PDB file of C-alpha atoms in Angstrom:
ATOM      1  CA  UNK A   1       0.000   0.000   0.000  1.00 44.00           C
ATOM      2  CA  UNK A   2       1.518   3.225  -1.283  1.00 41.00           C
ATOM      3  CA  UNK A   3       0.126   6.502   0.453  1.00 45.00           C
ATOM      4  CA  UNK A   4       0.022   9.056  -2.385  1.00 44.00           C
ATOM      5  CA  UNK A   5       0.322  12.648  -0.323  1.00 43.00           C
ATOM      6  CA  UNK A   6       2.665  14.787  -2.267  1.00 41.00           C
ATOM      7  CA  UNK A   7       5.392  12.125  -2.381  1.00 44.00           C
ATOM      8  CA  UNK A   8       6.303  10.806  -6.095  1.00 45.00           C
ATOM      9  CA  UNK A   9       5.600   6.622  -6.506  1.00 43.00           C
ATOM     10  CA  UNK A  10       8.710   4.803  -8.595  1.00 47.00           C
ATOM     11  CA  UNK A  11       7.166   2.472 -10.619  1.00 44.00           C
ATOM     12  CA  UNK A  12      10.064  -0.019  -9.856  1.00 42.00           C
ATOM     13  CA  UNK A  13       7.842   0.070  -6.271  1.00 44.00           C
ATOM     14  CA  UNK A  14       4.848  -1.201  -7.774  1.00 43.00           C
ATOM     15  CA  UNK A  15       3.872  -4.941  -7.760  1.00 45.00           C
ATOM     16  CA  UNK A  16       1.238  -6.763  -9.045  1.00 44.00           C
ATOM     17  CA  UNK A  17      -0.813  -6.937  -5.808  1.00 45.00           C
ATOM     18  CA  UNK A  18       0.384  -3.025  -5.217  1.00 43.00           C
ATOM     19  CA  UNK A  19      -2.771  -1.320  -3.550  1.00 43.00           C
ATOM     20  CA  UNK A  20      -2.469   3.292  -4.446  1.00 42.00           C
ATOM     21  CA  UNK A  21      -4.463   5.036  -1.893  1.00 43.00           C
ATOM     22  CA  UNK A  22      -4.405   8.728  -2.468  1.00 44.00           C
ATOM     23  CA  UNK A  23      -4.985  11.266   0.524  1.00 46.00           C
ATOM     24  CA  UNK A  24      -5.566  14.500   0.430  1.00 45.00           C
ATOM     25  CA  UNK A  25      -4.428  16.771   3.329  1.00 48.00           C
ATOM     26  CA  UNK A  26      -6.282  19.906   4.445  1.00 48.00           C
ATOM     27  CA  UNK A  27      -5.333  23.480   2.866  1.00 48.00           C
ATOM     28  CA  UNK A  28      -6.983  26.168   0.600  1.00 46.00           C
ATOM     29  CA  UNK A  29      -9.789  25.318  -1.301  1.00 48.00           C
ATOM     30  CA  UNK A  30      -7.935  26.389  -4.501  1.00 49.00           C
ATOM     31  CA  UNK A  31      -4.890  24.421  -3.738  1.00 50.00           C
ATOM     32  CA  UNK A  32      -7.050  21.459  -2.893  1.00 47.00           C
ATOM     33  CA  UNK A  33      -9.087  21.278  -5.604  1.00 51.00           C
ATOM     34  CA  UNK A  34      -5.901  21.463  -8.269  1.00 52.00           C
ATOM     35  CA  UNK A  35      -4.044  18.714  -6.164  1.00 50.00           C
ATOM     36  CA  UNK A  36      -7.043  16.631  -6.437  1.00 48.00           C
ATOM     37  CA  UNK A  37      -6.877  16.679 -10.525  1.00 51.00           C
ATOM     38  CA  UNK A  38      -3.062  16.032  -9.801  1.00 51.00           C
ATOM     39  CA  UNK A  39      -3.923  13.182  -8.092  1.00 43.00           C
ATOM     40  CA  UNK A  40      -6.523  11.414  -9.893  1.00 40.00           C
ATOM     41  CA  UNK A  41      -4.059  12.071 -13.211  1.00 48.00           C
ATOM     42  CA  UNK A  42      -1.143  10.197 -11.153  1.00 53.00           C
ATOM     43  CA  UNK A  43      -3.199   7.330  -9.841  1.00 42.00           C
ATOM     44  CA  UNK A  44      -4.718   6.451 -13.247  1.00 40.00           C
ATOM     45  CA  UNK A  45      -1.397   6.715 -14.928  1.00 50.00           C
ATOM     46  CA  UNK A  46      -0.165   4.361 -11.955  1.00 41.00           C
ATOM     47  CA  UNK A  47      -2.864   1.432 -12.845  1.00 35.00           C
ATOM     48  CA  UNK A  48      -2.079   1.834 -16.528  1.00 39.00           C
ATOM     49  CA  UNK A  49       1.498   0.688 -15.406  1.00 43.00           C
ATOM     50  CA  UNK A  50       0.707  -1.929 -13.381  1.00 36.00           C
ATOM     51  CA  UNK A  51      -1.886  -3.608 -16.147  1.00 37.00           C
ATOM     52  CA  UNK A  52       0.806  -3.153 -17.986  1.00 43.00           C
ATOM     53  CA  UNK A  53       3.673  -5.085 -16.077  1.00 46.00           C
ATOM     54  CA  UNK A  54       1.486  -8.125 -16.375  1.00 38.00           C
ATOM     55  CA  UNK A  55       2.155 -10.749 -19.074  1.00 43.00           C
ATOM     56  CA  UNK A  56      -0.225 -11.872 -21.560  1.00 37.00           C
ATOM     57  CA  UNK A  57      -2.360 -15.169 -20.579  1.00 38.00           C
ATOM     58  CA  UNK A  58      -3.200 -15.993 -23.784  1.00 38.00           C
ATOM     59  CA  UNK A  59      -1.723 -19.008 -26.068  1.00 39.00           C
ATOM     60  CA  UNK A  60      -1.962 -20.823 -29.592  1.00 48.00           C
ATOM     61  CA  UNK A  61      -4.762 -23.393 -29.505  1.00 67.00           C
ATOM     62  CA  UNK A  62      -2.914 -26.939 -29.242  1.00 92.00           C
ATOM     63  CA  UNK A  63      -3.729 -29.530 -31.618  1.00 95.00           C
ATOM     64  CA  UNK A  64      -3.673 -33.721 -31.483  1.00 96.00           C
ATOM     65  CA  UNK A  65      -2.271 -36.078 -34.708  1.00 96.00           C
ATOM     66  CA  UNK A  66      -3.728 -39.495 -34.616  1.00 97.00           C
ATOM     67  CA  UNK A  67      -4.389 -42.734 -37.066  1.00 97.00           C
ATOM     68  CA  UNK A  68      -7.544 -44.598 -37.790  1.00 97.00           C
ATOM     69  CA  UNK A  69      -7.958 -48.263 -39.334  1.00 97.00           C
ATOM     70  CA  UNK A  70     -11.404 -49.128 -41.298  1.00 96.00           C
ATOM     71  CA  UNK A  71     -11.869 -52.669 -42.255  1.00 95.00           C
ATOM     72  CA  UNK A  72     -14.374 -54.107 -44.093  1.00 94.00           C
ATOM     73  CA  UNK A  73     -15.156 -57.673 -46.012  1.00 93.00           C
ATOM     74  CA  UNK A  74     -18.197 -58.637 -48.235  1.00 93.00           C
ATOM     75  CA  UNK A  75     -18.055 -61.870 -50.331  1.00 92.00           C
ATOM     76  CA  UNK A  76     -17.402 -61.494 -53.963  1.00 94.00           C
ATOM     77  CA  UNK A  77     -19.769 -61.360 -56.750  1.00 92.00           C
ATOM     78  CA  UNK A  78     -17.476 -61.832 -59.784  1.00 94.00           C
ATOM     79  CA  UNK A  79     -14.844 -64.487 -61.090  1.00 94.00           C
ATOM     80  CA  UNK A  80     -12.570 -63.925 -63.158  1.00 94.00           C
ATOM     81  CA  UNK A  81     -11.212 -67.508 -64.545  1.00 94.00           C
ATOM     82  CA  UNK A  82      -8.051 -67.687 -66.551  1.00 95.00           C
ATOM     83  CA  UNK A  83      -8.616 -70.787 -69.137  1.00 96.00           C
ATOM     84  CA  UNK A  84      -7.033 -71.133 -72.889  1.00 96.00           C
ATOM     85  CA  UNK A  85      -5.724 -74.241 -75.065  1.00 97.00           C
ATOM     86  CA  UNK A  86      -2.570 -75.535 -75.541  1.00 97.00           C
ATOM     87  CA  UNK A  87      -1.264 -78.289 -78.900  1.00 97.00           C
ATOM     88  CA  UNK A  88       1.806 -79.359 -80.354  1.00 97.00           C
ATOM     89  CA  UNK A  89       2.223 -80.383 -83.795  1.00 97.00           C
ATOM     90  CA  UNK A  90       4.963 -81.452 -86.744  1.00 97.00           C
ATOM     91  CA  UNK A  91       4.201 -78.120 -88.445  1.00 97.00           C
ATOM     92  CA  UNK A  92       3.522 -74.973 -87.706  1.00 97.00           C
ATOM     93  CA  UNK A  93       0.592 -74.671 -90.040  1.00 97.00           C
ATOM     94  CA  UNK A  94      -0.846 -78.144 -88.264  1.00 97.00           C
ATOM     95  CA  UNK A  95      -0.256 -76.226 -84.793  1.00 97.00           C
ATOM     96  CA  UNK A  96      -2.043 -73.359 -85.769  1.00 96.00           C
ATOM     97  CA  UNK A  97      -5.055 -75.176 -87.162  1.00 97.00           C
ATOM     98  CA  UNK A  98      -5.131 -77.498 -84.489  1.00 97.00           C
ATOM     99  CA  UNK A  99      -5.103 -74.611 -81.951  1.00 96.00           C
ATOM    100  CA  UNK A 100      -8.104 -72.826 -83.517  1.00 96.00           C
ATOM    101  CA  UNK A 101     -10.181 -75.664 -83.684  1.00 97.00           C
ATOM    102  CA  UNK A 102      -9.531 -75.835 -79.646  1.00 97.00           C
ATOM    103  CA  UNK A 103      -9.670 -72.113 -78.902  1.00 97.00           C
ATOM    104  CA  UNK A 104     -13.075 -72.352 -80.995  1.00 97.00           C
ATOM    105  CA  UNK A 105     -14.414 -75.322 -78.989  1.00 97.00           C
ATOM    106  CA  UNK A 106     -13.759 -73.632 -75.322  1.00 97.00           C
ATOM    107  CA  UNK A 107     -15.540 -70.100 -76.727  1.00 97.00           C
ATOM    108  CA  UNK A 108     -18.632 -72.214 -77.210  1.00 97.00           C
ATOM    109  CA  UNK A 109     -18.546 -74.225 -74.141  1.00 97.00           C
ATOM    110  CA  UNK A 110     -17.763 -70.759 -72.322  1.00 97.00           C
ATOM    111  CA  UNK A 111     -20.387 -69.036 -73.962  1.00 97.00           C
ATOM    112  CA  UNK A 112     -23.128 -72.049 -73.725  1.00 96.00           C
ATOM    113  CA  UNK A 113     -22.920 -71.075 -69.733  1.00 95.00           C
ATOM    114  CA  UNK A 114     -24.598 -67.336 -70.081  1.00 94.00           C
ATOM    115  CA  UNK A 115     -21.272 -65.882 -70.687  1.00 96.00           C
ATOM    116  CA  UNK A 116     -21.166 -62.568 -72.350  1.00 95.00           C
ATOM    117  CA  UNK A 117     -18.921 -61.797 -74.900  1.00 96.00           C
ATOM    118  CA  UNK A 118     -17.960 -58.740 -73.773  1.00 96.00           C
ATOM    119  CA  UNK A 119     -16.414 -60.855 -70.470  1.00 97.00           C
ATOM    120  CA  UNK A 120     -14.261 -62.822 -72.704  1.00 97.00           C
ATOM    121  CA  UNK A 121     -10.680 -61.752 -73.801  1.00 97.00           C
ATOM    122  CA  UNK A 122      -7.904 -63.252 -75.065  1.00 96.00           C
ATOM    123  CA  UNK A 123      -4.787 -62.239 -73.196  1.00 95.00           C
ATOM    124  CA  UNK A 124      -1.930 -64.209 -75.135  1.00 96.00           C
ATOM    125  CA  UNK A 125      -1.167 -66.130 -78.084  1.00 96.00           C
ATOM    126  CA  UNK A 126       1.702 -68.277 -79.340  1.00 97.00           C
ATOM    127  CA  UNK A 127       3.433 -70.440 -82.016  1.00 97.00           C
ATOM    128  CA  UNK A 128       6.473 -71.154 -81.008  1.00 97.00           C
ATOM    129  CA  UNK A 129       8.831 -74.208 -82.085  1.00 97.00           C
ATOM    130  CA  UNK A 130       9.860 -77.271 -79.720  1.00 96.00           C
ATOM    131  CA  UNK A 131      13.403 -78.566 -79.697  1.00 96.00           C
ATOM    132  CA  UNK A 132      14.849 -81.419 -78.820  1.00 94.00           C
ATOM    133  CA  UNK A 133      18.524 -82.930 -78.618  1.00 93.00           C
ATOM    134  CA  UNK A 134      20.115 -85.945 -80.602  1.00 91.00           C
ATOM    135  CA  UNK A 135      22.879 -88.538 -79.362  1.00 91.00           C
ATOM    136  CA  UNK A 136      25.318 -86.140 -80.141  1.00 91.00           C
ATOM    137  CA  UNK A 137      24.161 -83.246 -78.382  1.00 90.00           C
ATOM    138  CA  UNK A 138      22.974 -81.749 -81.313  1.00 92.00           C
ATOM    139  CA  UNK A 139      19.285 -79.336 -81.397  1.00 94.00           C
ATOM    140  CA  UNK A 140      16.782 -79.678 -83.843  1.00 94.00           C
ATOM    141  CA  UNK A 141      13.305 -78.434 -84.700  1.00 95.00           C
ATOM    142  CA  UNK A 142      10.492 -81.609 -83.457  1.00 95.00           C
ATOM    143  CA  UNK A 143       7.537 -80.076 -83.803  1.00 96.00           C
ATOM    144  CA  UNK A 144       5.583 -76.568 -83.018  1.00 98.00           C
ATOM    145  CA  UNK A 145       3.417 -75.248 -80.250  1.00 97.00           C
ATOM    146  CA  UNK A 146       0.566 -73.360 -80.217  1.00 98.00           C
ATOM    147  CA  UNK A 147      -2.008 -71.897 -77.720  1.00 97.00           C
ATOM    148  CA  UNK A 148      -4.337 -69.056 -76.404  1.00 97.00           C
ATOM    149  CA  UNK A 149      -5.313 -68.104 -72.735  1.00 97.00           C
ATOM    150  CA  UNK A 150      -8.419 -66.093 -72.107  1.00 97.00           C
ATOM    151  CA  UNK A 151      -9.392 -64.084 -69.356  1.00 96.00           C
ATOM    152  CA  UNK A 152     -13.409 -64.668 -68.702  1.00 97.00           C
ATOM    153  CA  UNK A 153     -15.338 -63.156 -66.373  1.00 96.00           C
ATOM    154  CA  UNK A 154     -18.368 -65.114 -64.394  1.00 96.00           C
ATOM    155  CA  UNK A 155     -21.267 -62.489 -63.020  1.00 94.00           C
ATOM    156  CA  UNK A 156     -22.643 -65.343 -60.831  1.00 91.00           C
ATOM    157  CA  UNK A 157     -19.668 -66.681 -58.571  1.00 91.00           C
ATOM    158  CA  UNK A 158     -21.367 -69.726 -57.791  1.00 90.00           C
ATOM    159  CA  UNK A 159     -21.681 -70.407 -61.691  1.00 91.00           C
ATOM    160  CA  UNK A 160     -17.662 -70.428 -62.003  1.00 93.00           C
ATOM    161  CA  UNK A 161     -16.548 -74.224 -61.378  1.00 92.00           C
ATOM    162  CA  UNK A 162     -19.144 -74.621 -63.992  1.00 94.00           C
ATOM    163  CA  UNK A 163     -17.583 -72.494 -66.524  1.00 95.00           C
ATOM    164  CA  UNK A 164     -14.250 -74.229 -65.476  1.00 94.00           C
ATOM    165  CA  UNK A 165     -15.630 -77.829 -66.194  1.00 94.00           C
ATOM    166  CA  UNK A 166     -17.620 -77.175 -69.415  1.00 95.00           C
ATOM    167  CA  UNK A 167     -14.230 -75.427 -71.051  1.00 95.00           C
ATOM    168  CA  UNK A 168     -11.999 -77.895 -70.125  1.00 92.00           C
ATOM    169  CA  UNK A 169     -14.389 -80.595 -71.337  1.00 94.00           C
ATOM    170  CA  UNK A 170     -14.670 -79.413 -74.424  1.00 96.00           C
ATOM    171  CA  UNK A 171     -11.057 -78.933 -75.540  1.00 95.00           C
ATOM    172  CA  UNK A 172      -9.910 -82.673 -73.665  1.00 94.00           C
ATOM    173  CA  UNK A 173      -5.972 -82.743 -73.088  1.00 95.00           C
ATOM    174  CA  UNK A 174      -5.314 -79.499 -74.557  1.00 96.00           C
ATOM    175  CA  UNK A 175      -7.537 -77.050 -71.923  1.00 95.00           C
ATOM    176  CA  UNK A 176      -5.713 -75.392 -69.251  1.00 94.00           C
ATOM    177  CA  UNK A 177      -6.910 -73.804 -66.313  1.00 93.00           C
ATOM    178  CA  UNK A 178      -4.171 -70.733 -65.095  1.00 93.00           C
ATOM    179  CA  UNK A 179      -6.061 -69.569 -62.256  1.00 90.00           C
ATOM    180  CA  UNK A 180      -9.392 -67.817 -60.546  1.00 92.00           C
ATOM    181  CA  UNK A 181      -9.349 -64.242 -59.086  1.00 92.00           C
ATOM    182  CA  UNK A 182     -12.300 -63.227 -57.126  1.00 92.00           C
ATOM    183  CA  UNK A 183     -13.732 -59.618 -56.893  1.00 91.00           C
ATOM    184  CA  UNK A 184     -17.020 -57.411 -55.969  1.00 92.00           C
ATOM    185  CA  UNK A 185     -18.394 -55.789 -58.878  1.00 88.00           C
ATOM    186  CA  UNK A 186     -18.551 -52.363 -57.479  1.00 89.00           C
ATOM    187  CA  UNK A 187     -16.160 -51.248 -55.000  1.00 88.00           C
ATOM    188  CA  UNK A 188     -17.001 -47.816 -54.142  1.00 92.00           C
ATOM    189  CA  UNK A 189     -19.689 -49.183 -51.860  1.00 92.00           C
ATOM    190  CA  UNK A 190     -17.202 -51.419 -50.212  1.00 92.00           C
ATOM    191  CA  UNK A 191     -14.602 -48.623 -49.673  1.00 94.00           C
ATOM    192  CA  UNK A 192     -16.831 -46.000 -48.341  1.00 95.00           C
ATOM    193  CA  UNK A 193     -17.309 -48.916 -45.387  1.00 95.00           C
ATOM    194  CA  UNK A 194     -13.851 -48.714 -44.708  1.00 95.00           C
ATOM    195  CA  UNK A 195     -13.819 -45.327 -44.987  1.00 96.00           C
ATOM    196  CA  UNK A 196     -16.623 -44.510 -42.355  1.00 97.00           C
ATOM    197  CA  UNK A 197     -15.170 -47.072 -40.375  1.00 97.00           C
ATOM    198  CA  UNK A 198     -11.584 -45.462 -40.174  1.00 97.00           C
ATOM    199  CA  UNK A 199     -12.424 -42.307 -39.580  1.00 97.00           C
ATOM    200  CA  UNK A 200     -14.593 -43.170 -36.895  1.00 97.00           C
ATOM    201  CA  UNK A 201     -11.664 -44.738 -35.044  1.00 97.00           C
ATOM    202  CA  UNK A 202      -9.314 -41.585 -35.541  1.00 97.00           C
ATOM    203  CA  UNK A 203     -12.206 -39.165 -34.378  1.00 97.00           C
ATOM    204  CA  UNK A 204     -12.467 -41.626 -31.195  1.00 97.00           C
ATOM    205  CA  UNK A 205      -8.993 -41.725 -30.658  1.00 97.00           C
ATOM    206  CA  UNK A 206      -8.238 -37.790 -30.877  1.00 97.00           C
ATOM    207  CA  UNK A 207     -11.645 -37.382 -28.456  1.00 96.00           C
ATOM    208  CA  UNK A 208      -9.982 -39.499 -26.041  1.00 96.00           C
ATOM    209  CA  UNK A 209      -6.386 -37.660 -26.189  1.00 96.00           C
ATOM    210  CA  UNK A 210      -8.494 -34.656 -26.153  1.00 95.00           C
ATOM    211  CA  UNK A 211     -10.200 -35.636 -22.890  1.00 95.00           C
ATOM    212  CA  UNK A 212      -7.272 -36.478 -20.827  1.00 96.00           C
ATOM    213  CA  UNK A 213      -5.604 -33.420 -21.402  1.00 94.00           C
ATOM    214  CA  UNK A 214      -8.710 -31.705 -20.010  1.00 94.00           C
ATOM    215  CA  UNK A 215      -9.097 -29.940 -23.327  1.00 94.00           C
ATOM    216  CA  UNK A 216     -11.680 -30.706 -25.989  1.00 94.00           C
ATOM    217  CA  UNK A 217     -11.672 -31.428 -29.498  1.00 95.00           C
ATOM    218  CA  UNK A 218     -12.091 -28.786 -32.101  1.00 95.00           C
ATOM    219  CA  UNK A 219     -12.275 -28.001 -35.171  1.00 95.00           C
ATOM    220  CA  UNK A 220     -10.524 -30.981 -38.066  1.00 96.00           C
ATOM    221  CA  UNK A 221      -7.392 -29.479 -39.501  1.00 95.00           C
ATOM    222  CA  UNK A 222      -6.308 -32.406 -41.985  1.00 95.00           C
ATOM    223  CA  UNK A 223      -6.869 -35.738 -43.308  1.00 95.00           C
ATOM    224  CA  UNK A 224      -4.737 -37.711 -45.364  1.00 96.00           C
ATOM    225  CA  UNK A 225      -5.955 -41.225 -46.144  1.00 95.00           C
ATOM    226  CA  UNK A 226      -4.131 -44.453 -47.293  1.00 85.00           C
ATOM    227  CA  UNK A 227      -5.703 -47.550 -49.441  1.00 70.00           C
ATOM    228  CA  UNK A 228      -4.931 -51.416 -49.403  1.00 68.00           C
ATOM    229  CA  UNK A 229      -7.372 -53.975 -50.629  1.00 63.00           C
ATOM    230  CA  UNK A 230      -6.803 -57.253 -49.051  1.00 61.00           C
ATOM    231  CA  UNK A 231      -7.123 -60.366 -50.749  1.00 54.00           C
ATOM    232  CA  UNK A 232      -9.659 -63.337 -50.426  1.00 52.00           C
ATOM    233  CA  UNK A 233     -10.160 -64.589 -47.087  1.00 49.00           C
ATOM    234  CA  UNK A 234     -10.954 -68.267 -46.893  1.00 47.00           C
ATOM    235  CA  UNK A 235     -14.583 -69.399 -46.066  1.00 44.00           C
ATOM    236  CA  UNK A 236     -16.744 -72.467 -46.013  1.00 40.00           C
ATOM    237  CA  UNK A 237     -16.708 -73.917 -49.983  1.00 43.00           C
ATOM    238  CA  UNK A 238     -20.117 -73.208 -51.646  1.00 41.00           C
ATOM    239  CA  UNK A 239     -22.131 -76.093 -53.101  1.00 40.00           C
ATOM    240  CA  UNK A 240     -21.484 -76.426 -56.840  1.00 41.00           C
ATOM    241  CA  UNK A 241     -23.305 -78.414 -59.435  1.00 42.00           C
ATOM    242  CA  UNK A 242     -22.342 -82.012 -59.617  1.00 49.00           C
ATOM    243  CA  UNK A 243     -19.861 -82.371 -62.467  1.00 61.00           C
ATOM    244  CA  UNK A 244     -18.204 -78.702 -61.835  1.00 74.00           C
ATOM    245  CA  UNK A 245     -15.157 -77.760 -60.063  1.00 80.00           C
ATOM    246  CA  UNK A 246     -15.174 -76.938 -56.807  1.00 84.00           C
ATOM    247  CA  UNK A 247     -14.268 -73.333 -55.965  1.00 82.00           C
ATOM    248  CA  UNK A 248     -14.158 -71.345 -52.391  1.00 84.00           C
ATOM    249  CA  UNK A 249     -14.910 -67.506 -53.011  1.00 87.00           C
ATOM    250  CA  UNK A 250     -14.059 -66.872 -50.207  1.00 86.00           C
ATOM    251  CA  UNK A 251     -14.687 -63.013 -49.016  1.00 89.00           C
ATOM    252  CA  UNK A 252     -12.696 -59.815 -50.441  1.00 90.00           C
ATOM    253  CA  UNK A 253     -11.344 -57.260 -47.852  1.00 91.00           C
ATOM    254  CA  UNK A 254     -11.063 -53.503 -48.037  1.00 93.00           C
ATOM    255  CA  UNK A 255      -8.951 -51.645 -45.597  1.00 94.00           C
ATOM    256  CA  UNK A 256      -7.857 -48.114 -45.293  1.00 96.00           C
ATOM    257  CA  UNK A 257      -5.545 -45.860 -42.677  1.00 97.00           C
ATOM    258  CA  UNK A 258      -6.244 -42.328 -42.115  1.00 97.00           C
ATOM    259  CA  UNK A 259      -3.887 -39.487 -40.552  1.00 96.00           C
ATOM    260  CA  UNK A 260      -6.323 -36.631 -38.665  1.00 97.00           C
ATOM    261  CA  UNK A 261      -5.127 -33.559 -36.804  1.00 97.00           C
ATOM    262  CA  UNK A 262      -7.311 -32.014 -34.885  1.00 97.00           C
ATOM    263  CA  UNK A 263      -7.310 -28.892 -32.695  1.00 96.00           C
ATOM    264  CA  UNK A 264      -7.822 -28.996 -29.165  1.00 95.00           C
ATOM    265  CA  UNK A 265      -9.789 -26.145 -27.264  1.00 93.00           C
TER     266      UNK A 265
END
């Protein structure tokens, strides 16, 4: 507590709890009333000073960087069967001929099943000549190979073993079967699963990091998002027809990461 009177106040003097009480003594009415305006000048330039010797309170918002998972599986509705024919002949011209009358035979057995043409493609196709070796060592041309693969796509996945049989059964000894990929028609529904389900795990995640540092969440600042679609993932083999091959669809999985940041308030 600082008593004013007539007595300067170094601001050096002043604290931050610093209490100005201004007295006025006795004297001439003139004198007292110009002291007074002296004295209310002083003491309000004395609490700008102290206001002033206090430091800002106020900070930059904080914020909180987490990750979020989404996974999702649905069983496919499309498979895609890799099939094509494969003969060897003397000649080159016999290989070729030979090979078209197989490649012919699978298109029909393929399309007898409800397959469209626009789901059949032919991915590769070859002549090329077998050698073999004499007693001495020696190379020569035996004969010539020829064959086609096709990539064709079955709409109904429990139609594919099917598709498998009837192509091979028409073509005998020279069908061959390369593989089956399975896959869901239309993705985007799939991956907007994940999605959802990913970002919901982030938000949770920053709400919680939020809450035990007695702040809450604010406002989304970024989000940065990362793809990978899984593979099949092995279930229970459906029935098939008798006479078709047995297949197991299994399900297709969809999983994507997120990055958030978030501010905290």
């Amino acid at each position: 507590m600082v008593d004013a009177g007539y007595s300067h106040i170094p601001h050096s003097t002043l604290g931050e709890d610093t209490v100005v009480v201004i007295s006025l003594n006795q004297g001439s009415s003139s004198h007292t009333s110009a002291l007074r305006r002296f004295l209310w000048a002083s003491a309000l330039t004395v609490v700008c000073l102290i206001a002033m010797s206090i430091p800002a309170q106020a900070a930059e918002p904080g914020t909180v960087a987490v990750g979020g998972h989404g996974e999702v599986s649905a069983a496919p509705d499309i498979a895609v069967i890799s099939v094509g024919v494969e003969v060897r002949k003397p000649t080159a011209a016999e290989a070729l001929e030979a090979h078209a009358v197989a490649a012919q035979a699978l298109l029909d057995a393929v399309r007898a099943k409800r397959v469209s043409d626009r789901d059949i493609r032919s991915e590769s196709v070859w002549l090329n000549p077998v050698y073999e070796y004499d007693q001495s060592g020696n190379s020569f041309v035996a004969g010539f190979q020829a064959g086609q693969t096709f990539s064709v796509k079955v709409r109904d996945v429990t139609g594919a073993g099917e598709v498998l049989r009837a192509a091979v059964d028409a073509v005998g000894d020279a069908g061959r079967i390369n593989g089956v990929a399975f896959d869901i028609g239309d993705r985007a529904v799939l991956r907007h699963r994940a999605r959802a389900a990913a970002f919901k795990d982030a938000r949770s995640k920053a709400a919680q990091y939020a809450q035990l540092s007695d702040r809450r969440l604010g406002d989304l600042v970024s989000v940065n998002e990362a793809t990978s679609s899984g593979g099949p993932i092995p279930i229970l083999t459906s029935q098939v027809a008798d006479g078709a091959v047995p297949i197991a669809p299994g399900e297709i999985k969809e999983e994507i990461d997120v990055a958030v940041v978030y501010q905290l308030r």
